[in-house]
GROMACS .gro file of C-alpha atoms in nm:
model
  237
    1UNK     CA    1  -0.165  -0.396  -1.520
    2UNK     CA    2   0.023  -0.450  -1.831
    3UNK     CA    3  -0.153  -0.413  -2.193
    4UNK     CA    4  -0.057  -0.544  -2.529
    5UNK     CA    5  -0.074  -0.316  -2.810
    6UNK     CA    6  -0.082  -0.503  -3.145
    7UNK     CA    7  -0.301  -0.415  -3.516
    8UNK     CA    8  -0.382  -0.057  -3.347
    9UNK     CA    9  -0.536  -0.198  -3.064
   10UNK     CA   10  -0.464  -0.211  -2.703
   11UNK     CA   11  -0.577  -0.551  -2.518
   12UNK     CA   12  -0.506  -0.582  -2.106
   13UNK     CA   13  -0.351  -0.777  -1.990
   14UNK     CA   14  -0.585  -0.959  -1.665
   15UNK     CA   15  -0.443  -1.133  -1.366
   16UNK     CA   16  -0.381  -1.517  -1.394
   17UNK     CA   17  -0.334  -1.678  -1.679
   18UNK     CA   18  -0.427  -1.607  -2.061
   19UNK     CA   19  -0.307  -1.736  -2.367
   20UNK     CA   20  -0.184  -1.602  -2.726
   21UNK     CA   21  -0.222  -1.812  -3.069
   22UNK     CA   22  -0.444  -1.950  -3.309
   23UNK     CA   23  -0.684  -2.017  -3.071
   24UNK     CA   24  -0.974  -1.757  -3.147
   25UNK     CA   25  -1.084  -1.802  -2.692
   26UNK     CA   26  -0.720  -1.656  -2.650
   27UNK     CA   27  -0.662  -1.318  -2.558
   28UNK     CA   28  -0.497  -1.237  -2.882
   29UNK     CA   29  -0.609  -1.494  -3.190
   30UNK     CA   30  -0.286  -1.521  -3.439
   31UNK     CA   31  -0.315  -1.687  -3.760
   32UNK     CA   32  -0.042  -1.911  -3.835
   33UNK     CA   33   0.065  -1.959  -3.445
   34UNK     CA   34  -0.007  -2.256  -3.237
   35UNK     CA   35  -0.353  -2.301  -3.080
   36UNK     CA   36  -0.150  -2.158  -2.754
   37UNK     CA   37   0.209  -2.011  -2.880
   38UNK     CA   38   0.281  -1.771  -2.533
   39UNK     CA   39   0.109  -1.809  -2.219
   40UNK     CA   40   0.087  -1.517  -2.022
   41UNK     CA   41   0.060  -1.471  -1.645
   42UNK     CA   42  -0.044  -1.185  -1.493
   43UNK     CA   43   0.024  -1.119  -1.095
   44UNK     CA   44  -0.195  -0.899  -0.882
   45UNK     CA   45   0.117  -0.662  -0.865
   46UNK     CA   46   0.091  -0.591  -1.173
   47UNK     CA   47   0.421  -0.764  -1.308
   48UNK     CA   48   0.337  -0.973  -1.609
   49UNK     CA   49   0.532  -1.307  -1.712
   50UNK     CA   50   0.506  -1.504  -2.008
   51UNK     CA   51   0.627  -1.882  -2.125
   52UNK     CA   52   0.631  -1.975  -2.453
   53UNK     CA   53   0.492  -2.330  -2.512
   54UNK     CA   54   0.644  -2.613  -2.575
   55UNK     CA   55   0.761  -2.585  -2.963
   56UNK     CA   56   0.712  -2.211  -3.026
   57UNK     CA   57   0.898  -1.993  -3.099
   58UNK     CA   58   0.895  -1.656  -2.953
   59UNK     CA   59   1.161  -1.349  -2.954
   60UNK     CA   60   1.165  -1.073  -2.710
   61UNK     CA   61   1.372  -0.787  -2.759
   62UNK     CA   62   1.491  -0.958  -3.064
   63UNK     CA   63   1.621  -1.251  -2.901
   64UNK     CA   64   1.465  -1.593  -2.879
   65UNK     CA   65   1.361  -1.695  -2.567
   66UNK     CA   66   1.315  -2.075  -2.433
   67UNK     CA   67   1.031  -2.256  -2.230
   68UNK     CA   68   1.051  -2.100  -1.893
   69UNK     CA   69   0.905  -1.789  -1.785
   70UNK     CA   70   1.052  -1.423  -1.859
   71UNK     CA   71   0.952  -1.142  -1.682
   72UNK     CA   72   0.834  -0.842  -1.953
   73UNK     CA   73   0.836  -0.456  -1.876
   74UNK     CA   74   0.711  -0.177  -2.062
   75UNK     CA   75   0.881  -0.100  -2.401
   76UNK     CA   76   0.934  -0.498  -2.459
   77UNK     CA   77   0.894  -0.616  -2.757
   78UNK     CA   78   0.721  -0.996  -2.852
   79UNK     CA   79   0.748  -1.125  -3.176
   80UNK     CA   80   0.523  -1.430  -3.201
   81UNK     CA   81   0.458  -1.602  -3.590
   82UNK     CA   82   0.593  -1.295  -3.733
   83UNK     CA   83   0.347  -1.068  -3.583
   84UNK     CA   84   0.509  -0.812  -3.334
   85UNK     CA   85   0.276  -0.734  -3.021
   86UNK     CA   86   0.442  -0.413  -2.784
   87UNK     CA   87   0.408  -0.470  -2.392
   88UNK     CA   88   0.270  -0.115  -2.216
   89UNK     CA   89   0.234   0.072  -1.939
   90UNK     CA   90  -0.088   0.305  -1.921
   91UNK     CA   91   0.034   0.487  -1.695
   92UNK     CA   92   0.409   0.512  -1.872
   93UNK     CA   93   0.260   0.517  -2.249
   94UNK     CA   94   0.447   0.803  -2.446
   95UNK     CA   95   0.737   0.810  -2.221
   96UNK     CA   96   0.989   0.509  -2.407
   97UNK     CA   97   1.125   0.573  -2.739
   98UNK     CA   98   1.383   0.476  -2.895
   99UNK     CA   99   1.669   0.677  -2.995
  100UNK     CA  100   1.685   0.714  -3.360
  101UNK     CA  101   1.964   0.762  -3.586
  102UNK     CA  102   1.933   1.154  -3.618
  103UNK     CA  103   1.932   1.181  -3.220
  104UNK     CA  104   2.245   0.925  -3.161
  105UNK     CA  105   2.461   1.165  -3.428
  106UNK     CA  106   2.357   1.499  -3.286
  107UNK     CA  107   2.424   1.309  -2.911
  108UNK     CA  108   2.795   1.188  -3.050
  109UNK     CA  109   2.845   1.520  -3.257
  110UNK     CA  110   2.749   1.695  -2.875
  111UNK     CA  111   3.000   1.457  -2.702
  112UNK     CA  112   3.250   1.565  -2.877
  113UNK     CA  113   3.201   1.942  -2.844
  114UNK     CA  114   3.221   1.824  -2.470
  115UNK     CA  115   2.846   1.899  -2.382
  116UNK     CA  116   2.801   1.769  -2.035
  117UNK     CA  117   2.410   1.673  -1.905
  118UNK     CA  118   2.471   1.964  -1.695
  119UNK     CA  119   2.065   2.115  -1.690
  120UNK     CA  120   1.932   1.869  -1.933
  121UNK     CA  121   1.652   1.655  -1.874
  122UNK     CA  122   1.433   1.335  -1.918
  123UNK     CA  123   1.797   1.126  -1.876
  124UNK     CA  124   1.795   0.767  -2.005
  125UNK     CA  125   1.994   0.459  -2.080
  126UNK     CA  126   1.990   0.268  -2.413
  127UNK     CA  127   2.058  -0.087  -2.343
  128UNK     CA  128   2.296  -0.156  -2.675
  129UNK     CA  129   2.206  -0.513  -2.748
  130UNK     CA  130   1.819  -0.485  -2.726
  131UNK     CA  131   1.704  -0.121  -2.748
  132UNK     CA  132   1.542  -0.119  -2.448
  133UNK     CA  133   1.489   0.203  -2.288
  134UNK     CA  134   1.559   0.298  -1.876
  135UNK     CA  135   1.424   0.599  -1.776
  136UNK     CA  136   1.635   0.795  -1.487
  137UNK     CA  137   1.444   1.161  -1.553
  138UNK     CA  138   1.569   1.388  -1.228
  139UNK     CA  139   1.594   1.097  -0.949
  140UNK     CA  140   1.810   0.799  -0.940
  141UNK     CA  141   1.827   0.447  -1.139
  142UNK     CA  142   2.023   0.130  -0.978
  143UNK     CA  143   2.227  -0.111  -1.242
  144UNK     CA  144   2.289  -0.457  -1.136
  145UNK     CA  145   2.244  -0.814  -1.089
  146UNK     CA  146   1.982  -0.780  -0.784
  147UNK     CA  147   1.587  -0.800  -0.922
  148UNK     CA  148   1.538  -0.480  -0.719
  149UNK     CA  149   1.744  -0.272  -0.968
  150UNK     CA  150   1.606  -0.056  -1.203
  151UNK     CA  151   1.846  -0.179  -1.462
  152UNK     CA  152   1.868  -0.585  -1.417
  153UNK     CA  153   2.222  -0.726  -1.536
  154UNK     CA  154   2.220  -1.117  -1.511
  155UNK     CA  155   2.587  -1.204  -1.509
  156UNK     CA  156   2.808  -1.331  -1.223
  157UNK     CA  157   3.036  -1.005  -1.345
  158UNK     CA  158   2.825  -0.780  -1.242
  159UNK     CA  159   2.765  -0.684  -0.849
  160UNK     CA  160   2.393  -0.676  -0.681
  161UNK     CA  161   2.412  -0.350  -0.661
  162UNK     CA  162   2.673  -0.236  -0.935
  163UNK     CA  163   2.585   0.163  -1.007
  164UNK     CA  164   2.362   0.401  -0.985
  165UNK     CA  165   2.307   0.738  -1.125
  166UNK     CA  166   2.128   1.033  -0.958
  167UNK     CA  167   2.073   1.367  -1.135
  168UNK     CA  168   2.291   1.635  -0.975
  169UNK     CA  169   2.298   1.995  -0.997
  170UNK     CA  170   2.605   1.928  -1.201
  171UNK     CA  171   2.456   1.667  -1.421
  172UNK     CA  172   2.409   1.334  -1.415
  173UNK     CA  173   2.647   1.118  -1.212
  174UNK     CA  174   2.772   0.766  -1.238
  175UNK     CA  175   2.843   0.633  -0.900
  176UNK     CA  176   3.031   0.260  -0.888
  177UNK     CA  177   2.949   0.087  -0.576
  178UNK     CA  178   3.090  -0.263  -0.722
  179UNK     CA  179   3.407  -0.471  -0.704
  180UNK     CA  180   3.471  -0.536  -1.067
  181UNK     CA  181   3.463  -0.171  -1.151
  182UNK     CA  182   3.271   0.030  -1.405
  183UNK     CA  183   3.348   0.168  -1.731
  184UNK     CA  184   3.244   0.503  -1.950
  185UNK     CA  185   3.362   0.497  -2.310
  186UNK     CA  186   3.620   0.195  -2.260
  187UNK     CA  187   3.743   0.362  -1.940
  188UNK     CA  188   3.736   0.259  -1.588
  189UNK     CA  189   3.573   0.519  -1.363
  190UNK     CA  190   3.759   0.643  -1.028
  191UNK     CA  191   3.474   0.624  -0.782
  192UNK     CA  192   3.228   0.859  -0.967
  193UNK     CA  193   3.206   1.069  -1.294
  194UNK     CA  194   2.974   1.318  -1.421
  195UNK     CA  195   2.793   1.150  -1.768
  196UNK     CA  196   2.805   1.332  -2.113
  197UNK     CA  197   2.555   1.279  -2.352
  198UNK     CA  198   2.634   0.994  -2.589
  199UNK     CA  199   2.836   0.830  -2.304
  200UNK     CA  200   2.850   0.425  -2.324
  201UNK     CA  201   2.821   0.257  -1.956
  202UNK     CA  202   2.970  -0.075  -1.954
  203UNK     CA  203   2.850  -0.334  -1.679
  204UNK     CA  204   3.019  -0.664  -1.686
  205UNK     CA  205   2.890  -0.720  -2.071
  206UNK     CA  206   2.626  -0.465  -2.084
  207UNK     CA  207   2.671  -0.169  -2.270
  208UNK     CA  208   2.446   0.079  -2.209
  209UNK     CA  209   2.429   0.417  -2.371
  210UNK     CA  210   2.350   0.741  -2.209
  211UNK     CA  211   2.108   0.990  -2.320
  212UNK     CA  212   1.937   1.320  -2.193
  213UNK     CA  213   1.744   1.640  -2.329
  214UNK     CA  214   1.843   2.032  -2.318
  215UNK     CA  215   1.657   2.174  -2.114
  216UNK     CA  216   1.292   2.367  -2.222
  217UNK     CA  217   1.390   2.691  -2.426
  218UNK     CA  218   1.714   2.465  -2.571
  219UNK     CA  219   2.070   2.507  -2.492
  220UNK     CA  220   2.296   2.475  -2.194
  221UNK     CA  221   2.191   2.684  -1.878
  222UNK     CA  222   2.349   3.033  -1.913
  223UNK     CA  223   2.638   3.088  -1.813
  224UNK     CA  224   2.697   3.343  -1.487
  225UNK     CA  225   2.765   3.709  -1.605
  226UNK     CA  226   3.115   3.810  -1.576
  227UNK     CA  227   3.207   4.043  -1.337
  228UNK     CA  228   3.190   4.407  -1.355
  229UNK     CA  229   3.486   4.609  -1.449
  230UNK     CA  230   3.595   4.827  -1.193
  231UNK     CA  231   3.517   5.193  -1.188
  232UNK     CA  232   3.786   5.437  -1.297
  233UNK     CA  233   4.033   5.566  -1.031
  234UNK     CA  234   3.993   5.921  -1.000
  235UNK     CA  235   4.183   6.166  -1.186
  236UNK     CA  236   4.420   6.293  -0.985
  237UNK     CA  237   4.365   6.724  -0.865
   0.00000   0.00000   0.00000
């Protein structure tokens, strides 16, 4: 299940339903929030919910959200009466950051040396309007409108199952399997393309940048030896 981790703690989150605010029987008590601000529901698959009540205000991801429920994932974040509360996975805790400033220059600075994620690891989109991280690492992430994807787009622009990218043993590749096309860096892809770092995916009105690590010991994989020269003819007798 889901946990909250808010003031240096980290509270589960239980199945059914529990309740944030002012209330001190809620799960989390926050001054200066209704009696019950966000009610969360948690399902015994683990996927956790959460409705703010009628009245409050709550942003997630930055972005105000109204009275129905919204599904959360790991590496959302809640703001609720100005106190920010981060939704985790135990069993993905470590694994979501955010790309900082240094990392997104030394990832544009690498695109345009023409560094391709040929060997690198731990690959990952950076959704451009929230910050919200997707991890692909070595397998294969889905980007679409269907709930099944690993990357949900909800726009009538966007196909079920729009793209996917799989790590190759030539990097990571972008594979458009839609009917209103996808686009790297402005440009519409022909079928497939192999992704540099710093890359920006655009589905329907998503933009979502790509991002990978060098492999351990740093660097590209090593190029293959050239060939030997050939020996000397003889000297003729």
């Amino acid at each position: 299940m889901l946990q909250l981790e808010f003031g240096g703690r980290t509270i589960s989150i239980p199945t059914g339903e529990s309740a944030l605010g002012s209330d001190p029987a809620g799960l989390v008590s926050l001054p200066g929030a209704q009696p019950r601000h966000l009610v969360l529901r948690g399902a015994a698959d683990g996927t956790v919910s959460v409705q703010p009540q009628a009245g409050a205000e709550v942003l997630l991801n930055g972005v105000k959200i109204g009275n129905d429920p919204h599904p959360v994932l790991h590496g959302d974040k809640l703001m609720v009466a100005g106190q920010e509360l981060l939704v985790a996975d135990p069993k993905r805790s470590g694994s979501t950051q955010y790309v900082n400033a240094n990392d997104l220059a030394a990832a544009i600075a690498n695109k345009k040396a023409g560094v391709s994620s040929a060997g690198m690891v731990n690959g990952r989109l950076v959704s451009l309007t929230d910050g919200r991280e997707y991890a692909i690492g070595q397998g294969r992430a889905t980007i679409g409108r269907d709930a099944d994807c690993d990357v949900v787009i909800e726009s009538k622009s966007v196909s079920r199952k729009h793209a996917e990218i799989m790590g190759t043993d030539k990097g990571y590749l972008l594979v458009d399997l839609s009917t209103n096309g996808t686009f790297v860096n402005g440009q519409k892809i022909a079928g497939q393309q192999v992704l540099a770092r710093a890359d920006v995916i655009r589905v329907g009105d998503a933009d979502l940048r790509f991002y990978a690590d060098p492999p351990k010991g740093g660097g590209q994989p090593a190029a293959a030896p050239a060939p030997a020269a050939p020996a000397p003819a003889p000297a003729p007798v």
